[in-house]
Amino acid sequence: MNNSVLKNIPIFADLKDEILEKIFSLMQKRLYKRNNMILMEEDVGDTLFILNQGSVKITRLSDDGREVILSILGDGDFFGEMSIFDGESRSANVIALEDSEVFVLKRGDFLDLLEKHPMIAIALLQELAIRLRRSDQQIEGLSLSDAENRIAMSIIRLAEDLGVIKLGQVIIDNLPFQQDIANMAGTSRETVSRMLKLLDGKGWIQRKGRRLIITNYDEFVKEFG
Ligand code: CMP
């Protein structure tokens, strides 16, 4: 493995090879198995994580002990930046949804890189703006729509976060489990199961094992987004 893996990480993508090499030498590789806890809410944290391969869910527990999924991150995404910037404890749990490979960077090294290479900071801010927009949409969706609509909206978020678009279709390999989709949408697993069957029956989606295909993504977003 060499520094070329960093070219697939959006916040580093535009940097020159020698800078990538420097960054690569500062990072430590870690592997997590599916369901492993990577970060725990309330823990003290001073490291940034870059997800080279895999997917993770960002969760918090509601007062009555239910898991609420705030977001799902995939290949090339980063997490752990919030504690670095505000000095508070970890804001959420981060749990591997599948076997995942991450790179870890120490706070001091990361802040140093941001100072020396403002392009990284700009890319990071762009991503944070996207995340804030999504959270705004999620708040709106959770308060306004019914369970069916919330599930469809969660599928759109999964398509954005984990899907690959091809000829108007979006393919999501390794679809999270129905309970995870329920925890994103604030509903029960049974309702998710019913809704997926309904969408399947109407031709909006196709399912094969853990793969889900949205047959016409633009139309799906028009209908449910
Ligand atoms: P930190 O608070 O250090 O640890 C938990 C991480 O989860 C946090 O940094 C962010 O990287 C990530 N996180 C928290 N909330 C969200 C969210 N709404 N969307 C995406 N990522 C989040």
mmCIF file of C-alpha atoms and ligand atoms in Angstrom:
data_model
loop_
_atom_site.group_PDB
_atom_site.id
_atom_site.type_symbol
_atom_site.label_atom_id
_atom_site.label_comp_id
_atom_site.label_asym_id
_atom_site.label_seq_id
_atom_site.Cartn_x
_atom_site.Cartn_y
_atom_site.Cartn_z
ATOM 1 C CA MET A 1 0.000 0.000 0.000
ATOM 2 C CA ASN A 2 1.276 3.479 -0.786
ATOM 3 C CA ASN A 3 0.129 7.075 -0.692
ATOM 4 C CA SER A 4 -1.950 6.663 -3.892
ATOM 5 C CA VAL A 5 -4.854 5.414 -1.745
ATOM 6 C CA LEU A 6 -5.161 9.003 -0.502
ATOM 7 C CA LYS A 7 -6.104 10.164 -4.014
ATOM 8 C CA ASN A 8 -9.494 8.541 -3.457
ATOM 9 C CA ILE A 9 -10.108 10.599 -0.323
ATOM 10 C CA PRO A 10 -11.980 13.747 -1.462
ATOM 11 C CA ILE A 11 -10.400 16.128 1.112
ATOM 12 C CA PHE A 12 -6.913 15.138 -0.091
ATOM 13 C CA ALA A 13 -7.676 14.525 -3.765
ATOM 14 C CA ASP A 14 -6.118 17.690 -5.220
ATOM 15 C CA LEU A 15 -2.818 17.605 -3.341
ATOM 16 C CA LYS A 16 0.564 16.955 -4.900
ATOM 17 C CA ASP A 17 2.218 13.554 -4.529
ATOM 18 C CA GLU A 18 4.914 14.692 -2.104
ATOM 19 C CA ILE A 19 2.289 16.190 0.231
ATOM 20 C CA LEU A 20 0.234 12.996 0.051
ATOM 21 C CA GLU A 21 3.341 11.071 0.972
ATOM 22 C CA LYS A 22 3.877 13.282 4.024
ATOM 23 C CA ILE A 23 0.240 12.874 5.106
ATOM 24 C CA PHE A 24 0.424 9.134 4.551
ATOM 25 C CA SER A 25 3.472 8.864 6.819
ATOM 26 C CA LEU A 26 1.535 10.597 9.636
ATOM 27 C CA MET A 27 -1.405 8.189 9.523
ATOM 28 C CA GLN A 28 -1.938 4.896 11.211
ATOM 29 C CA LYS A 29 -4.056 2.169 9.601
ATOM 30 C CA ARG A 30 -6.715 0.355 11.653
ATOM 31 C CA LEU A 31 -9.151 -2.410 10.751
ATOM 32 C CA TYR A 32 -12.577 -2.805 12.312
ATOM 33 C CA LYS A 33 -14.898 -5.770 11.959
ATOM 34 C CA ARG A 34 -18.604 -5.331 11.259
ATOM 35 C CA ASN A 35 -20.463 -4.098 14.384
ATOM 36 C CA ASN A 36 -17.244 -2.976 16.117
ATOM 37 C CA MET A 37 -17.547 0.311 17.981
ATOM 38 C CA ILE A 38 -15.036 2.788 16.537
ATOM 39 C CA LEU A 39 -15.930 5.856 18.604
ATOM 40 C CA MET A 40 -18.134 6.153 21.651
ATOM 41 C CA GLU A 41 -20.297 9.142 22.507
ATOM 42 C CA GLU A 42 -18.929 11.130 25.485
ATOM 43 C CA ASP A 43 -15.401 9.729 25.120
ATOM 44 C CA VAL A 44 -12.585 12.224 25.012
ATOM 45 C CA GLY A 45 -11.183 12.325 21.496
ATOM 46 C CA ASP A 46 -8.297 13.925 19.704
ATOM 47 C CA THR A 47 -8.010 11.937 16.496
ATOM 48 C CA LEU A 48 -9.434 12.284 13.002
ATOM 49 C CA PHE A 49 -10.599 9.171 11.156
ATOM 50 C CA ILE A 50 -10.592 8.670 7.422
ATOM 51 C CA LEU A 51 -12.637 5.790 6.116
ATOM 52 C CA ASN A 52 -10.593 4.266 3.328
ATOM 53 C CA GLN A 53 -12.888 1.318 2.751
ATOM 54 C CA GLY A 54 -16.171 0.237 4.303
ATOM 55 C CA SER A 55 -19.134 1.976 5.856
ATOM 56 C CA VAL A 56 -20.055 3.215 9.332
ATOM 57 C CA LYS A 57 -23.169 4.461 11.054
ATOM 58 C CA ILE A 58 -23.206 7.577 13.223
ATOM 59 C CA THR A 59 -25.627 7.005 16.096
ATOM 60 C CA ARG A 60 -26.963 8.360 19.343
ATOM 61 C CA LEU A 61 -29.219 6.720 21.887
ATOM 62 C CA SER A 62 -32.605 8.293 22.567
ATOM 63 C CA ASP A 63 -33.759 8.773 26.187
ATOM 64 C CA ASP A 64 -35.703 5.511 26.016
ATOM 65 C CA GLY A 65 -32.647 3.622 24.757
ATOM 66 C CA ARG A 66 -33.460 3.437 21.050
ATOM 67 C CA GLU A 67 -30.672 3.834 18.528
ATOM 68 C CA VAL A 68 -31.098 6.859 16.274
ATOM 69 C CA ILE A 69 -28.956 6.877 13.137
ATOM 70 C CA LEU A 70 -27.826 10.394 12.264
ATOM 71 C CA SER A 71 -25.893 9.438 9.175
ATOM 72 C CA ILE A 72 -24.146 6.689 7.286
ATOM 73 C CA LEU A 73 -20.681 7.338 5.882
ATOM 74 C CA GLY A 74 -18.876 5.391 3.168
ATOM 75 C CA ASP A 75 -15.574 5.114 1.278
ATOM 76 C CA GLY A 76 -13.460 8.271 1.449
ATOM 77 C CA ASP A 77 -15.459 9.997 4.195
ATOM 78 C CA PHE A 78 -13.939 11.427 7.387
ATOM 79 C CA PHE A 79 -15.252 11.529 10.961
ATOM 80 C CA GLY A 80 -14.053 12.608 14.398
ATOM 81 C CA GLU A 81 -13.406 16.204 13.288
ATOM 82 C CA MET A 82 -15.963 17.748 15.660
ATOM 83 C CA SER A 83 -14.074 16.965 18.881
ATOM 84 C CA ILE A 84 -10.889 18.170 17.248
ATOM 85 C CA PHE A 85 -12.421 21.552 16.427
ATOM 86 C CA ASP A 86 -14.501 22.260 19.530
ATOM 87 C CA GLY A 87 -12.496 20.350 22.144
ATOM 88 C CA GLU A 88 -15.652 18.649 23.489
ATOM 89 C CA SER A 89 -16.178 14.908 23.914
ATOM 90 C CA ARG A 90 -17.310 12.737 20.975
ATOM 91 C CA SER A 91 -20.743 13.892 19.818
ATOM 92 C CA ALA A 92 -21.972 10.472 18.687
ATOM 93 C CA ASN A 93 -21.132 6.771 18.438
ATOM 94 C CA VAL A 94 -19.490 5.502 15.276
ATOM 95 C CA ILE A 95 -20.041 1.800 14.523
ATOM 96 C CA ALA A 96 -18.758 -0.264 11.583
ATOM 97 C CA LEU A 97 -21.606 -1.483 9.343
ATOM 98 C CA GLU A 98 -19.203 -3.789 7.500
ATOM 99 C CA ASP A 99 -15.531 -4.700 7.823
ATOM 100 C CA SER A 100 -13.814 -1.334 7.461
ATOM 101 C CA GLU A 101 -10.321 0.055 7.013
ATOM 102 C CA VAL A 102 -9.603 3.479 8.463
ATOM 103 C CA PHE A 103 -6.645 5.826 8.720
ATOM 104 C CA VAL A 104 -6.180 7.718 11.956
ATOM 105 C CA LEU A 105 -4.520 11.111 12.220
ATOM 106 C CA LYS A 106 -3.544 12.877 15.465
ATOM 107 C CA ARG A 107 -5.144 16.244 16.264
ATOM 108 C CA GLY A 108 -1.869 18.198 16.182
ATOM 109 C CA ASP A 109 -0.830 16.714 12.825
ATOM 110 C CA PHE A 110 -4.270 17.373 11.337
ATOM 111 C CA LEU A 111 -4.394 21.018 12.470
ATOM 112 C CA ASP A 112 -0.871 21.471 11.166
ATOM 113 C CA LEU A 113 -1.952 20.157 7.736
ATOM 114 C CA LEU A 114 -4.947 22.519 7.639
ATOM 115 C CA GLU A 115 -2.662 25.480 8.338
ATOM 116 C CA LYS A 116 -0.134 24.505 5.701
ATOM 117 C CA HIS A 117 -2.642 23.394 3.037
ATOM 118 C CA PRO A 118 -5.806 25.530 3.062
ATOM 119 C CA MET A 119 -7.179 23.401 0.187
ATOM 120 C CA ILE A 120 -7.799 20.636 2.707
ATOM 121 C CA ALA A 121 -9.696 23.069 4.953
ATOM 122 C CA ILE A 122 -11.857 24.272 2.047
ATOM 123 C CA ALA A 123 -12.710 20.703 0.997
ATOM 124 C CA LEU A 124 -13.536 19.873 4.592
ATOM 125 C CA LEU A 125 -15.828 22.897 4.940
ATOM 126 C CA GLN A 126 -17.605 21.939 1.723
ATOM 127 C CA GLU A 127 -18.316 18.511 3.137
ATOM 128 C CA LEU A 128 -19.483 19.985 6.459
ATOM 129 C CA ALA A 129 -21.898 22.262 4.554
ATOM 130 C CA ILE A 130 -23.295 19.202 2.758
ATOM 131 C CA ARG A 131 -23.716 17.403 6.099
ATOM 132 C CA LEU A 132 -25.502 20.399 7.623
ATOM 133 C CA ARG A 133 -27.897 20.583 4.654
ATOM 134 C CA ARG A 134 -28.638 16.883 5.063
ATOM 135 C CA SER A 135 -29.255 17.280 8.781
ATOM 136 C CA ASP A 136 -31.615 20.182 8.028
ATOM 137 C CA GLN A 137 -33.500 17.993 5.545
ATOM 138 C CA GLN A 138 -33.606 15.183 8.072
ATOM 139 C CA ILE A 139 -35.070 17.443 10.778
ATOM 140 C CA GLU A 140 -37.696 18.676 8.336
ATOM 141 C CA GLY A 141 -38.471 15.146 7.151
ATOM 142 C CA LEU A 142 -38.728 13.693 10.651
ATOM 143 C CA SER A 143 -41.134 16.364 11.791
ATOM 144 C CA LEU A 144 -43.295 16.648 8.691
ATOM 145 C CA SER A 145 -43.801 13.347 6.981
ATOM 146 C CA ASP A 146 -45.330 9.970 7.770
ATOM 147 C CA ALA A 147 -43.323 6.780 8.351
ATOM 148 C CA GLU A 148 -43.588 5.609 4.712
ATOM 149 C CA ASN A 149 -42.212 8.869 3.421
ATOM 150 C CA ARG A 150 -39.445 8.917 6.013
ATOM 151 C CA ILE A 151 -38.355 5.454 4.887
ATOM 152 C CA ALA A 152 -38.292 6.555 1.237
ATOM 153 C CA MET A 153 -36.245 9.602 2.279
ATOM 154 C CA SER A 154 -33.822 7.355 4.167
ATOM 155 C CA ILE A 155 -33.401 5.285 1.011
ATOM 156 C CA ILE A 156 -32.530 8.479 -0.884
ATOM 157 C CA ARG A 157 -29.925 9.327 1.772
ATOM 158 C CA LEU A 158 -28.451 5.836 1.484
ATOM 159 C CA ALA A 159 -28.334 6.248 -2.283
ATOM 160 C CA GLU A 160 -26.454 9.548 -1.855
ATOM 161 C CA ASP A 161 -24.066 8.149 0.748
ATOM 162 C CA LEU A 162 -23.424 4.617 -0.508
ATOM 163 C CA GLY A 163 -24.947 4.271 -3.967
ATOM 164 C CA VAL A 164 -23.442 4.196 -7.421
ATOM 165 C CA ILE A 165 -25.435 5.760 -10.271
ATOM 166 C CA LYS A 166 -25.503 4.036 -13.647
ATOM 167 C CA LEU A 167 -27.854 4.768 -16.537
ATOM 168 C CA GLY A 168 -30.404 6.446 -14.310
ATOM 169 C CA GLN A 169 -30.405 3.618 -11.782
ATOM 170 C CA VAL A 170 -28.805 3.777 -8.360
ATOM 171 C CA ILE A 171 -27.266 0.585 -7.053
ATOM 172 C CA ILE A 172 -26.610 0.207 -3.343
ATOM 173 C CA ASP A 173 -24.490 -2.824 -2.537
ATOM 174 C CA ASN A 174 -24.353 -3.840 1.117
ATOM 175 C CA LEU A 175 -27.651 -2.225 1.971
ATOM 176 C CA PRO A 176 -27.791 -1.707 5.773
ATOM 177 C CA PHE A 177 -30.074 -4.089 7.664
ATOM 178 C CA GLN A 178 -33.784 -3.260 7.916
ATOM 179 C CA GLN A 179 -33.383 -2.402 11.608
ATOM 180 C CA ASP A 180 -30.720 0.172 10.680
ATOM 181 C CA ILE A 181 -33.006 1.724 8.051
ATOM 182 C CA ALA A 182 -35.752 1.817 10.693
ATOM 183 C CA ASN A 183 -33.375 3.605 13.080
ATOM 184 C CA MET A 184 -32.588 6.178 10.403
ATOM 185 C CA ALA A 185 -36.252 6.821 9.701
ATOM 186 C CA GLY A 186 -37.488 6.695 13.296
ATOM 187 C CA THR A 187 -39.830 3.768 12.712
ATOM 188 C CA SER A 188 -40.045 0.004 13.248
ATOM 189 C CA ARG A 189 -38.340 -2.787 11.310
ATOM 190 C CA GLU A 190 -41.750 -4.194 10.400
ATOM 191 C CA THR A 191 -42.790 -0.914 8.772
ATOM 192 C CA VAL A 192 -39.527 -0.882 6.791
ATOM 193 C CA SER A 193 -40.121 -4.445 5.632
ATOM 194 C CA ARG A 194 -43.672 -3.587 4.553
ATOM 195 C CA MET A 195 -42.565 -0.415 2.740
ATOM 196 C CA LEU A 196 -39.737 -2.185 0.877
ATOM 197 C CA LYS A 197 -42.210 -4.829 -0.325
ATOM 198 C CA LEU A 198 -44.605 -2.103 -1.429
ATOM 199 C CA LEU A 199 -41.898 -0.194 -3.328
ATOM 200 C CA ASP A 200 -40.717 -3.461 -4.863
ATOM 201 C CA GLY A 201 -44.258 -4.397 -5.928
ATOM 202 C CA LYS A 202 -44.732 -1.021 -7.598
ATOM 203 C CA GLY A 203 -41.435 -1.339 -9.479
ATOM 204 C CA TRP A 204 -39.678 1.549 -7.719
ATOM 205 C CA ILE A 205 -36.947 -0.730 -6.401
ATOM 206 C CA GLN A 206 -35.490 -4.189 -6.979
ATOM 207 C CA ARG A 207 -33.800 -6.261 -4.278
ATOM 208 C CA LYS A 208 -31.299 -9.079 -4.600
ATOM 209 C CA GLY A 209 -29.797 -10.153 -1.271
ATOM 210 C CA ARG A 210 -28.108 -7.101 0.239
ATOM 211 C CA ARG A 211 -28.228 -5.207 -3.055
ATOM 212 C CA LEU A 212 -30.933 -2.637 -3.694
ATOM 213 C CA ILE A 213 -31.531 -0.971 -7.041
ATOM 214 C CA ILE A 214 -33.611 2.173 -7.421
ATOM 215 C CA THR A 215 -34.894 1.689 -10.937
ATOM 216 C CA ASN A 216 -35.395 5.334 -11.885
ATOM 217 C CA TYR A 217 -33.594 7.533 -9.379
ATOM 218 C CA ASP A 218 -34.759 10.932 -10.724
ATOM 219 C CA GLU A 219 -38.393 9.844 -10.622
ATOM 220 C CA PHE A 220 -37.934 8.340 -7.158
ATOM 221 C CA VAL A 221 -36.539 11.638 -5.836
ATOM 222 C CA LYS A 222 -39.393 13.565 -7.516
ATOM 223 C CA GLU A 223 -41.938 11.307 -5.874
ATOM 224 C CA PHE A 224 -40.432 10.991 -2.388
ATOM 225 C CA GLY A 225 -37.582 13.511 -1.989
HETATM 226 P P1 CMP B 1 -16.845 13.663 16.860
HETATM 227 O O1 CMP B 1 -17.865 14.406 17.648
HETATM 228 O O2 CMP B 1 -15.428 13.911 17.173
HETATM 229 O O3 CMP B 1 -17.134 12.084 17.000
HETATM 230 C C1 CMP B 1 -18.348 11.571 16.433
HETATM 231 C C2 CMP B 1 -18.360 11.942 14.955
HETATM 232 O O4 CMP B 1 -19.540 11.608 14.255
HETATM 233 C C3 CMP B 1 -18.308 13.481 14.808
HETATM 234 O O5 CMP B 1 -17.074 13.957 15.306
HETATM 235 C C4 CMP B 1 -18.570 13.617 13.332
HETATM 236 O O6 CMP B 1 -17.423 13.291 12.569
HETATM 237 C C5 CMP B 1 -19.613 12.498 13.138
HETATM 238 N N1 CMP B 1 -20.986 13.079 13.128
HETATM 239 C C6 CMP B 1 -21.693 13.564 14.169
HETATM 240 N N2 CMP B 1 -22.905 14.004 13.767
HETATM 241 C C7 CMP B 1 -22.968 13.796 12.429
HETATM 242 C C8 CMP B 1 -23.963 14.021 11.417
HETATM 243 N N3 CMP B 1 -25.159 14.554 11.710
HETATM 244 N N4 CMP B 1 -23.658 13.680 10.134
HETATM 245 C C9 CMP B 1 -22.472 13.126 9.821
HETATM 246 N N5 CMP B 1 -21.504 12.886 10.725
HETATM 247 C C10 CMP B 1 -21.730 13.209 12.015
#
